[in-house]
Amino acid sequence: MKLRRGKASPKKEAADFTATGKDKDGFDVKYISSDKVTFIKNIENEYTKLVLGVGLENTGLTDFVLSRSGRGVFSCVHFNKGDFLVEYRGQLINILFVCDHIPVYHDALKVFMFEFCFNGKLLCVDAAREDGSLGRLVNDDHINPNSNMKIITVKGKPHLCLIATRSINPGEEITYNYGDSEWPWRSKVLKMTLHCY
Ligand SMILES: C[S@@+](CC[C@H](N)C(=O)[O-])C[C@H]1O[C@@H](n2cnc3c(N)ncnc32)[C@H](O)[C@@H]1O
């Protein structure tokens, strides 16, 4: 596949941004509870149309939707499938070697520890610190995410980068699947969904 002239490959772009430690332009951070339209649209797609086959107004999900708060990352430009989006930045920890020094966090911060295997080692990017970067603000979607986390090696060091898995329109929230775990927000939705039946 030919790349458009002047457009860096996603890998090269990821390498450039990881080297500068900056995020690329084209994103907004929004508080989800204040962006009801986008959020209701997501929920409607995910749970009412796919699971229940009915409209949001008939499900009782509205309270849940409006009670979810927190930040999310939204695109303000168009991205293509395969584009590099943002790096999940933080402190890289080799879990086996520094067990004693791994920070012990309250549950709300544990979710910022992203564990992964690299060259046979169990590593973790600890993004608990509020450093203004975007990657740590991207929310979970295990049903219809629009990106996934890839390990990109730059100068021998792994970097966690979100890559678009389909085209993303301006205004869409960037999401990825956090992986198989009992994330509390997933069961909350499931319970409400079951209640709706
Ligand atoms: C890595 S942070 C993402 C950014 C977070 N929204 C914030 O404002 O800091 C993960 C936290 O976001 C929230 N979160 C992520 N995905 C979610 C989802 N699909 N539904 C509800 N809350 C979610 C949970 O509170 C989780 O602990």
Short mmCIF file of N, CA and C in Angstrom, two decimals, residues 37-196:
data_model
loop_
_atom_site.label_atom_id
_atom_site.label_comp_id
_atom_site.label_asym_id
_atom_site.label_seq_id
_atom_site.Cartn_x
_atom_site.Cartn_y
_atom_site.Cartn_z
N VAL A 37 -24.51 13.94 24.56
CA VAL A 37 -24.92 13.46 23.25
C VAL A 37 -24.01 12.35 22.77
N THR A 38 -22.70 12.59 22.84
CA THR A 38 -21.76 11.58 22.36
C THR A 38 -21.89 10.33 23.19
N PHE A 39 -22.02 10.55 24.50
CA PHE A 39 -22.02 9.38 25.36
C PHE A 39 -23.28 8.55 25.21
N ILE A 40 -24.41 9.23 25.11
CA ILE A 40 -25.65 8.50 24.90
C ILE A 40 -25.58 7.72 23.59
N LYS A 41 -24.96 8.35 22.60
CA LYS A 41 -24.86 7.68 21.30
C LYS A 41 -24.05 6.38 21.45
N ASN A 42 -22.94 6.46 22.19
CA ASN A 42 -22.12 5.26 22.38
C ASN A 42 -22.92 4.16 23.07
N ILE A 43 -23.57 4.54 24.16
CA ILE A 43 -24.32 3.55 24.92
C ILE A 43 -25.44 2.97 24.07
N GLU A 44 -26.07 3.85 23.31
CA GLU A 44 -27.18 3.38 22.49
C GLU A 44 -26.69 2.33 21.50
N ASN A 45 -25.54 2.62 20.89
CA ASN A 45 -24.99 1.64 19.95
C ASN A 45 -24.66 0.34 20.64
N GLU A 46 -23.92 0.47 21.75
CA GLU A 46 -23.37 -0.72 22.37
C GLU A 46 -24.42 -1.61 23.03
N TYR A 47 -25.28 -0.99 23.81
CA TYR A 47 -26.11 -1.81 24.67
C TYR A 47 -27.57 -1.89 24.26
N THR A 48 -28.11 -0.82 23.76
CA THR A 48 -29.53 -0.92 23.47
C THR A 48 -29.77 -1.54 22.10
N LYS A 49 -28.96 -1.14 21.12
CA LYS A 49 -29.20 -1.70 19.80
C LYS A 49 -28.67 -3.12 19.72
N LEU A 50 -27.43 -3.31 20.19
CA LEU A 50 -26.82 -4.64 20.06
C LEU A 50 -27.41 -5.66 21.03
N VAL A 51 -27.55 -5.24 22.29
CA VAL A 51 -27.96 -6.21 23.31
C VAL A 51 -29.47 -6.29 23.44
N LEU A 52 -30.10 -5.13 23.50
CA LEU A 52 -31.54 -5.15 23.76
C LEU A 52 -32.38 -5.00 22.49
N GLY A 53 -31.80 -4.36 21.50
CA GLY A 53 -32.53 -4.16 20.26
C GLY A 53 -33.62 -3.12 20.37
N VAL A 54 -33.51 -2.24 21.37
CA VAL A 54 -34.51 -1.18 21.52
C VAL A 54 -33.82 0.16 21.72
N GLY A 55 -34.59 1.22 21.75
CA GLY A 55 -34.02 2.56 21.93
C GLY A 55 -33.70 2.85 23.39
N LEU A 56 -32.82 3.79 23.59
CA LEU A 56 -32.35 4.13 24.93
C LEU A 56 -33.48 4.49 25.90
N GLU A 57 -34.47 5.22 25.38
CA GLU A 57 -35.53 5.71 26.25
C GLU A 57 -36.33 4.58 26.90
N ASN A 58 -36.26 3.38 26.33
CA ASN A 58 -37.06 2.27 26.88
C ASN A 58 -36.27 1.40 27.85
N THR A 59 -35.06 1.75 28.16
CA THR A 59 -34.19 0.81 28.87
C THR A 59 -33.92 1.16 30.31
N GLY A 60 -34.08 2.41 30.68
CA GLY A 60 -33.70 2.81 32.03
C GLY A 60 -32.21 3.04 32.15
N LEU A 61 -31.49 3.02 31.03
CA LEU A 61 -30.05 3.24 31.09
C LEU A 61 -29.67 4.71 31.25
N THR A 62 -30.63 5.59 31.06
CA THR A 62 -30.31 7.01 31.04
C THR A 62 -29.60 7.46 32.32
N ASP A 63 -30.08 6.98 33.48
CA ASP A 63 -29.46 7.43 34.73
C ASP A 63 -28.01 7.04 34.77
N PHE A 64 -27.75 5.82 34.33
CA PHE A 64 -26.36 5.35 34.33
C PHE A 64 -25.52 6.22 33.41
N VAL A 65 -26.06 6.47 32.24
CA VAL A 65 -25.31 7.24 31.25
C VAL A 65 -24.94 8.60 31.80
N LEU A 66 -25.94 9.25 32.41
CA LEU A 66 -25.68 10.60 32.87
C LEU A 66 -24.86 10.62 34.15
N SER A 67 -24.80 9.50 34.86
CA SER A 67 -24.03 9.50 36.10
C SER A 67 -22.57 9.17 35.86
N ARG A 68 -22.25 8.65 34.68
CA ARG A 68 -20.85 8.33 34.43
C ARG A 68 -20.10 9.64 34.25
N SER A 69 -19.04 9.79 35.01
CA SER A 69 -18.27 11.01 34.88
C SER A 69 -16.82 10.67 34.60
N GLY A 70 -16.04 11.66 34.38
CA GLY A 70 -14.63 11.44 34.12
C GLY A 70 -14.26 12.00 32.76
N ARG A 71 -12.96 11.98 32.52
CA ARG A 71 -12.50 12.54 31.26
C ARG A 71 -12.41 11.47 30.18
N GLY A 72 -12.51 11.92 28.97
CA GLY A 72 -12.32 11.03 27.82
C GLY A 72 -11.59 11.81 26.74
N VAL A 73 -10.98 11.09 25.81
CA VAL A 73 -10.25 11.74 24.73
C VAL A 73 -11.08 11.63 23.45
N PHE A 74 -11.31 12.76 22.82
CA PHE A 74 -12.15 12.81 21.61
C PHE A 74 -11.33 13.33 20.44
N SER A 75 -11.59 12.76 19.28
CA SER A 75 -10.86 13.25 18.10
C SER A 75 -11.53 14.54 17.62
N CYS A 76 -10.74 15.46 17.12
CA CYS A 76 -11.36 16.62 16.47
C CYS A 76 -10.96 16.68 15.00
N VAL A 77 -10.32 15.65 14.51
CA VAL A 77 -10.02 15.55 13.07
C VAL A 77 -10.35 14.12 12.64
N HIS A 78 -10.20 13.84 11.36
CA HIS A 78 -10.47 12.49 10.87
C HIS A 78 -9.18 11.66 10.96
N PHE A 79 -9.29 10.43 11.45
CA PHE A 79 -8.14 9.52 11.43
C PHE A 79 -8.50 8.31 10.59
N ASN A 80 -7.49 7.75 9.93
CA ASN A 80 -7.69 6.54 9.13
C ASN A 80 -7.30 5.31 9.93
N LYS A 81 -7.84 4.17 9.50
CA LYS A 81 -7.43 2.89 10.08
C LYS A 81 -5.90 2.79 9.98
N GLY A 82 -5.26 2.39 11.05
CA GLY A 82 -3.81 2.21 11.03
C GLY A 82 -3.04 3.44 11.49
N ASP A 83 -3.71 4.58 11.66
CA ASP A 83 -3.00 5.79 12.11
C ASP A 83 -2.54 5.65 13.55
N PHE A 84 -1.38 6.19 13.82
CA PHE A 84 -0.92 6.33 15.20
C PHE A 84 -1.76 7.43 15.85
N LEU A 85 -2.25 7.18 17.08
CA LEU A 85 -3.07 8.19 17.76
C LEU A 85 -2.29 8.83 18.90
N VAL A 86 -2.10 8.09 19.98
CA VAL A 86 -1.38 8.65 21.13
C VAL A 86 -0.55 7.56 21.80
N GLU A 87 0.45 8.01 22.55
CA GLU A 87 1.22 7.06 23.36
C GLU A 87 0.62 6.99 24.76
N TYR A 88 0.62 5.79 25.33
CA TYR A 88 0.26 5.63 26.74
C TYR A 88 1.56 5.83 27.52
N ARG A 89 1.78 7.08 27.96
CA ARG A 89 3.07 7.41 28.57
C ARG A 89 3.05 7.23 30.08
N GLY A 90 4.19 6.99 30.63
CA GLY A 90 4.31 6.86 32.08
C GLY A 90 5.69 6.32 32.41
N GLN A 91 5.82 5.81 33.63
CA GLN A 91 7.12 5.27 34.04
C GLN A 91 7.18 3.80 33.69
N LEU A 92 8.23 3.40 32.97
CA LEU A 92 8.39 1.99 32.58
C LEU A 92 9.03 1.23 33.74
N ILE A 93 8.36 0.15 34.17
CA ILE A 93 8.84 -0.62 35.32
C ILE A 93 9.03 -2.08 34.90
N ASN A 94 10.16 -2.66 35.27
CA ASN A 94 10.36 -4.09 35.06
C ASN A 94 9.88 -4.81 36.32
N ILE A 95 8.75 -5.46 36.22
CA ILE A 95 8.08 -5.96 37.42
C ILE A 95 8.93 -6.96 38.20
N LEU A 96 9.66 -7.84 37.51
CA LEU A 96 10.41 -8.87 38.23
C LEU A 96 11.57 -8.31 39.04
N PHE A 97 12.18 -7.25 38.50
CA PHE A 97 13.37 -6.73 39.17
C PHE A 97 13.08 -5.73 40.27
N VAL A 98 11.94 -5.10 40.21
CA VAL A 98 11.71 -4.04 41.20
C VAL A 98 10.42 -4.27 42.01
N CYS A 99 10.13 -5.55 42.28
CA CYS A 99 8.88 -5.86 42.99
C CYS A 99 8.68 -4.97 44.22
N ASP A 100 9.77 -4.76 44.95
CA ASP A 100 9.65 -4.01 46.21
C ASP A 100 9.31 -2.54 45.97
N HIS A 101 9.66 -2.06 44.78
CA HIS A 101 9.51 -0.62 44.56
C HIS A 101 8.26 -0.28 43.76
N ILE A 102 7.48 -1.30 43.43
CA ILE A 102 6.27 -0.99 42.67
C ILE A 102 5.32 -0.21 43.58
N PRO A 103 4.87 0.93 43.12
CA PRO A 103 3.99 1.72 43.98
C PRO A 103 2.71 0.97 44.31
N VAL A 104 2.24 1.13 45.54
CA VAL A 104 0.97 0.51 45.91
C VAL A 104 -0.07 1.62 45.90
N TYR A 105 -1.01 1.46 45.01
CA TYR A 105 -1.98 2.53 44.81
C TYR A 105 -3.36 2.13 45.31
N HIS A 106 -4.13 3.13 45.58
CA HIS A 106 -5.57 2.97 45.81
C HIS A 106 -6.16 2.43 44.50
N ASP A 107 -7.31 1.72 44.60
CA ASP A 107 -7.94 1.12 43.42
C ASP A 107 -8.09 2.08 42.24
N ALA A 108 -8.43 3.33 42.56
CA ALA A 108 -8.68 4.30 41.49
C ALA A 108 -7.43 4.56 40.66
N LEU A 109 -6.26 4.32 41.23
CA LEU A 109 -5.03 4.57 40.48
C LEU A 109 -4.43 3.30 39.90
N LYS A 110 -4.82 2.14 40.49
CA LYS A 110 -4.27 0.86 39.99
C LYS A 110 -4.57 0.68 38.51
N VAL A 111 -5.71 1.22 38.09
CA VAL A 111 -6.13 1.05 36.71
C VAL A 111 -5.15 1.72 35.72
N PHE A 112 -4.32 2.60 36.24
CA PHE A 112 -3.35 3.27 35.36
C PHE A 112 -2.07 2.45 35.15
N MET A 113 -1.98 1.28 35.79
CA MET A 113 -0.79 0.43 35.62
C MET A 113 -1.06 -0.51 34.44
N PHE A 114 -0.38 -0.33 33.35
CA PHE A 114 -0.61 -1.16 32.16
C PHE A 114 0.51 -2.19 32.06
N GLU A 115 0.15 -3.47 32.33
CA GLU A 115 1.16 -4.54 32.29
C GLU A 115 1.22 -5.17 30.91
N PHE A 116 2.42 -5.55 30.51
CA PHE A 116 2.57 -6.21 29.21
C PHE A 116 3.88 -7.00 29.18
N CYS A 117 3.98 -7.93 28.23
CA CYS A 117 5.21 -8.72 28.08
C CYS A 117 6.02 -8.15 26.93
N PHE A 118 7.31 -8.07 27.14
CA PHE A 118 8.19 -7.58 26.08
C PHE A 118 9.49 -8.35 26.18
N ASN A 119 9.85 -9.02 25.10
CA ASN A 119 11.07 -9.84 25.08
C ASN A 119 11.16 -10.77 26.28
N GLY A 120 10.04 -11.39 26.63
CA GLY A 120 10.01 -12.36 27.72
C GLY A 120 10.00 -11.74 29.11
N LYS A 121 9.95 -10.41 29.18
CA LYS A 121 9.92 -9.76 30.51
C LYS A 121 8.53 -9.20 30.79
N LEU A 122 8.16 -9.24 32.06
CA LEU A 122 6.88 -8.64 32.44
C LEU A 122 7.14 -7.18 32.84
N LEU A 123 6.61 -6.28 32.03
CA LEU A 123 6.84 -4.85 32.27
C LEU A 123 5.52 -4.15 32.57
N CYS A 124 5.63 -2.94 33.00
CA CYS A 124 4.43 -2.17 33.31
C CYS A 124 4.71 -0.70 33.02
N VAL A 125 3.74 -0.03 32.41
CA VAL A 125 3.84 1.43 32.32
C VAL A 125 2.92 1.99 33.40
N ASP A 126 3.53 2.70 34.32
CA ASP A 126 2.78 3.30 35.42
C ASP A 126 2.44 4.74 35.02
N ALA A 127 1.16 4.95 34.70
CA ALA A 127 0.72 6.28 34.25
C ALA A 127 -0.15 6.95 35.31
N ALA A 128 0.06 6.59 36.57
CA ALA A 128 -0.79 7.14 37.64
C ALA A 128 -0.59 8.64 37.81
N ARG A 129 0.60 9.11 37.52
CA ARG A 129 0.87 10.54 37.73
C ARG A 129 0.14 11.38 36.68
N GLU A 130 -0.53 12.42 37.14
CA GLU A 130 -1.21 13.36 36.22
C GLU A 130 -0.12 14.16 35.53
N ASP A 131 0.21 13.81 34.31
CA ASP A 131 1.30 14.52 33.63
C ASP A 131 0.81 15.30 32.41
N GLY A 132 -0.52 15.36 32.27
CA GLY A 132 -1.07 16.13 31.14
C GLY A 132 -1.10 15.37 29.84
N SER A 133 -0.63 14.10 29.84
CA SER A 133 -0.63 13.35 28.58
C SER A 133 -2.00 12.75 28.30
N LEU A 134 -2.25 12.48 27.04
CA LEU A 134 -3.60 12.05 26.63
C LEU A 134 -3.83 10.55 26.79
N GLY A 135 -2.78 9.75 26.56
CA GLY A 135 -2.96 8.29 26.53
C GLY A 135 -3.61 7.75 27.79
N ARG A 136 -3.26 8.31 28.93
CA ARG A 136 -3.76 7.83 30.21
C ARG A 136 -5.24 8.19 30.42
N LEU A 137 -5.78 9.02 29.55
CA LEU A 137 -7.18 9.45 29.70
C LEU A 137 -8.13 8.70 28.76
N VAL A 138 -7.60 7.78 27.97
CA VAL A 138 -8.45 7.07 27.01
C VAL A 138 -9.23 5.98 27.75
N ASN A 139 -10.54 5.95 27.52
CA ASN A 139 -11.43 5.03 28.25
C ASN A 139 -11.55 3.67 27.57
N ASP A 140 -12.09 2.74 28.32
CA ASP A 140 -12.27 1.35 27.89
C ASP A 140 -13.56 1.17 27.09
N ASP A 141 -13.48 0.37 26.04
CA ASP A 141 -14.68 -0.08 25.33
C ASP A 141 -14.36 -1.47 24.81
N HIS A 142 -15.00 -2.48 25.41
CA HIS A 142 -14.67 -3.86 24.99
C HIS A 142 -15.61 -4.36 23.90
N ILE A 143 -16.56 -3.53 23.50
CA ILE A 143 -17.51 -3.99 22.48
C ILE A 143 -17.22 -3.38 21.10
N ASN A 144 -17.03 -2.09 21.09
CA ASN A 144 -16.81 -1.45 19.79
C ASN A 144 -15.70 -0.39 19.87
N PRO A 145 -14.48 -0.83 20.25
CA PRO A 145 -13.40 0.17 20.36
C PRO A 145 -12.96 0.63 18.98
N ASN A 146 -12.30 1.79 18.94
CA ASN A 146 -11.80 2.24 17.64
C ASN A 146 -10.28 2.27 17.56
N SER A 147 -9.62 1.73 18.59
CA SER A 147 -8.15 1.65 18.54
C SER A 147 -7.69 0.46 19.36
N ASN A 148 -6.44 0.08 19.17
CA ASN A 148 -5.88 -0.92 20.08
C ASN A 148 -4.44 -0.57 20.43
N MET A 149 -3.99 -1.18 21.54
CA MET A 149 -2.67 -0.85 22.06
C MET A 149 -1.64 -1.74 21.39
N LYS A 150 -0.62 -1.11 20.82
CA LYS A 150 0.47 -1.85 20.18
C LYS A 150 1.77 -1.47 20.87
N ILE A 151 2.67 -2.44 20.92
CA ILE A 151 4.00 -2.12 21.47
C ILE A 151 4.88 -1.71 20.29
N ILE A 152 5.42 -0.52 20.35
CA ILE A 152 6.32 -0.06 19.29
C ILE A 152 7.70 0.15 19.91
N THR A 153 8.70 -0.51 19.30
CA THR A 153 10.04 -0.44 19.87
C THR A 153 10.80 0.74 19.26
N VAL A 154 11.27 1.59 20.12
CA VAL A 154 12.06 2.75 19.67
C VAL A 154 13.38 2.72 20.43
N LYS A 155 14.46 2.63 19.69
CA LYS A 155 15.81 2.51 20.28
C LYS A 155 15.85 1.41 21.33
N GLY A 156 15.24 0.28 21.02
CA GLY A 156 15.29 -0.89 21.90
C GLY A 156 14.32 -0.84 23.07
N LYS A 157 13.62 0.27 23.21
CA LYS A 157 12.70 0.43 24.35
C LYS A 157 11.25 0.32 23.89
N PRO A 158 10.41 -0.44 24.64
CA PRO A 158 9.01 -0.55 24.22
C PRO A 158 8.20 0.70 24.57
N HIS A 159 7.33 1.07 23.65
CA HIS A 159 6.39 2.17 23.91
C HIS A 159 4.99 1.68 23.60
N LEU A 160 4.04 1.99 24.46
CA LEU A 160 2.65 1.58 24.24
C LEU A 160 1.96 2.66 23.42
N CYS A 161 1.48 2.27 22.26
CA CYS A 161 0.89 3.27 21.36
C CYS A 161 -0.50 2.82 20.92
N LEU A 162 -1.43 3.76 20.91
CA LEU A 162 -2.77 3.45 20.41
C LEU A 162 -2.82 3.70 18.91
N ILE A 163 -3.29 2.68 18.20
CA ILE A 163 -3.38 2.72 16.74
C ILE A 163 -4.85 2.57 16.37
N ALA A 164 -5.32 3.39 15.43
CA ALA A 164 -6.74 3.32 15.02
C ALA A 164 -7.02 1.98 14.33
N THR A 165 -8.10 1.33 14.73
CA THR A 165 -8.46 0.05 14.11
C THR A 165 -9.53 0.24 13.02
N ARG A 166 -10.01 1.47 12.90
CA ARG A 166 -10.96 1.80 11.82
C ARG A 166 -10.90 3.32 11.64
N SER A 167 -11.59 3.84 10.65
CA SER A 167 -11.54 5.30 10.53
C SER A 167 -12.35 5.93 11.66
N ILE A 168 -11.86 7.06 12.10
CA ILE A 168 -12.46 7.74 13.26
C ILE A 168 -12.84 9.15 12.82
N ASN A 169 -14.09 9.50 13.06
CA ASN A 169 -14.59 10.82 12.65
C ASN A 169 -14.37 11.86 13.74
N PRO A 170 -14.31 13.13 13.34
CA PRO A 170 -14.21 14.18 14.36
C PRO A 170 -15.39 14.07 15.33
N GLY A 171 -15.12 14.23 16.60
CA GLY A 171 -16.18 14.16 17.61
C GLY A 171 -16.30 12.79 18.27
N GLU A 172 -15.68 11.76 17.68
CA GLU A 172 -15.78 10.41 18.29
C GLU A 172 -14.83 10.29 19.47
N GLU A 173 -15.27 9.57 20.48
CA GLU A 173 -14.37 9.30 21.60
C GLU A 173 -13.38 8.21 21.20
N ILE A 174 -12.11 8.39 21.57
CA ILE A 174 -11.10 7.36 21.33
C ILE A 174 -11.23 6.34 22.45
N THR A 175 -11.31 5.06 22.08
CA THR A 175 -11.43 4.00 23.08
C THR A 175 -10.61 2.79 22.65
N TYR A 176 -10.27 1.97 23.63
CA TYR A 176 -9.66 0.66 23.32
C TYR A 176 -10.13 -0.33 24.37
N ASN A 177 -9.92 -1.58 24.07
CA ASN A 177 -10.33 -2.64 24.99
C ASN A 177 -9.24 -2.83 26.04
N TYR A 178 -9.56 -2.56 27.31
CA TYR A 178 -8.57 -2.67 28.38
C TYR A 178 -8.14 -4.12 28.60
N GLY A 179 -8.84 -5.06 28.02
CA GLY A 179 -8.48 -6.47 28.18
C GLY A 179 -9.43 -7.18 29.13
N ASP A 180 -9.24 -8.50 29.21
CA ASP A 180 -10.17 -9.30 29.99
C ASP A 180 -9.86 -9.19 31.47
N SER A 181 -10.68 -8.48 32.14
CA SER A 181 -10.53 -8.33 33.59
C SER A 181 -11.91 -7.94 34.08
N GLU A 182 -12.11 -8.06 35.38
CA GLU A 182 -13.44 -7.71 35.87
C GLU A 182 -13.51 -6.23 36.17
N TRP A 183 -13.44 -5.43 35.13
CA TRP A 183 -13.50 -3.98 35.31
C TRP A 183 -14.87 -3.62 35.86
N PRO A 184 -14.91 -2.88 36.96
CA PRO A 184 -16.19 -2.64 37.65
C PRO A 184 -17.26 -1.99 36.77
N TRP A 185 -16.86 -1.08 35.87
CA TRP A 185 -17.87 -0.39 35.06
C TRP A 185 -18.56 -1.35 34.10
N ARG A 186 -17.88 -2.44 33.72
CA ARG A 186 -18.52 -3.37 32.79
C ARG A 186 -19.66 -4.12 33.47
N SER A 187 -19.44 -4.54 34.71
CA SER A 187 -20.50 -5.30 35.38
C SER A 187 -21.66 -4.37 35.74
N LYS A 188 -21.34 -3.09 35.97
CA LYS A 188 -22.39 -2.13 36.29
C LYS A 188 -23.37 -2.04 35.10
N VAL A 189 -22.81 -1.98 33.91
CA VAL A 189 -23.66 -1.89 32.73
C VAL A 189 -24.42 -3.19 32.55
N LEU A 190 -23.73 -4.33 32.78
CA LEU A 190 -24.38 -5.62 32.60
C LEU A 190 -25.57 -5.75 33.53
N LYS A 191 -25.36 -5.35 34.81
CA LYS A 191 -26.45 -5.45 35.79
C LYS A 191 -27.64 -4.63 35.33
N MET A 192 -27.37 -3.42 34.85
CA MET A 192 -28.46 -2.56 34.43
C MET A 192 -29.13 -3.14 33.20
N THR A 193 -28.33 -3.76 32.34
CA THR A 193 -28.89 -4.34 31.13
C THR A 193 -29.81 -5.49 31.50
N LEU A 194 -29.37 -6.32 32.46
CA LEU A 194 -30.20 -7.45 32.86
C LEU A 194 -31.50 -6.96 33.48
N HIS A 195 -31.37 -5.89 34.29
CA HIS A 195 -32.53 -5.30 34.94
C HIS A 195 -33.56 -4.85 33.90
N CYS A 196 -33.05 -4.40 32.75
CA CYS A 196 -33.95 -3.88 31.73
C CYS A 196 -34.79 -4.98 31.08
#
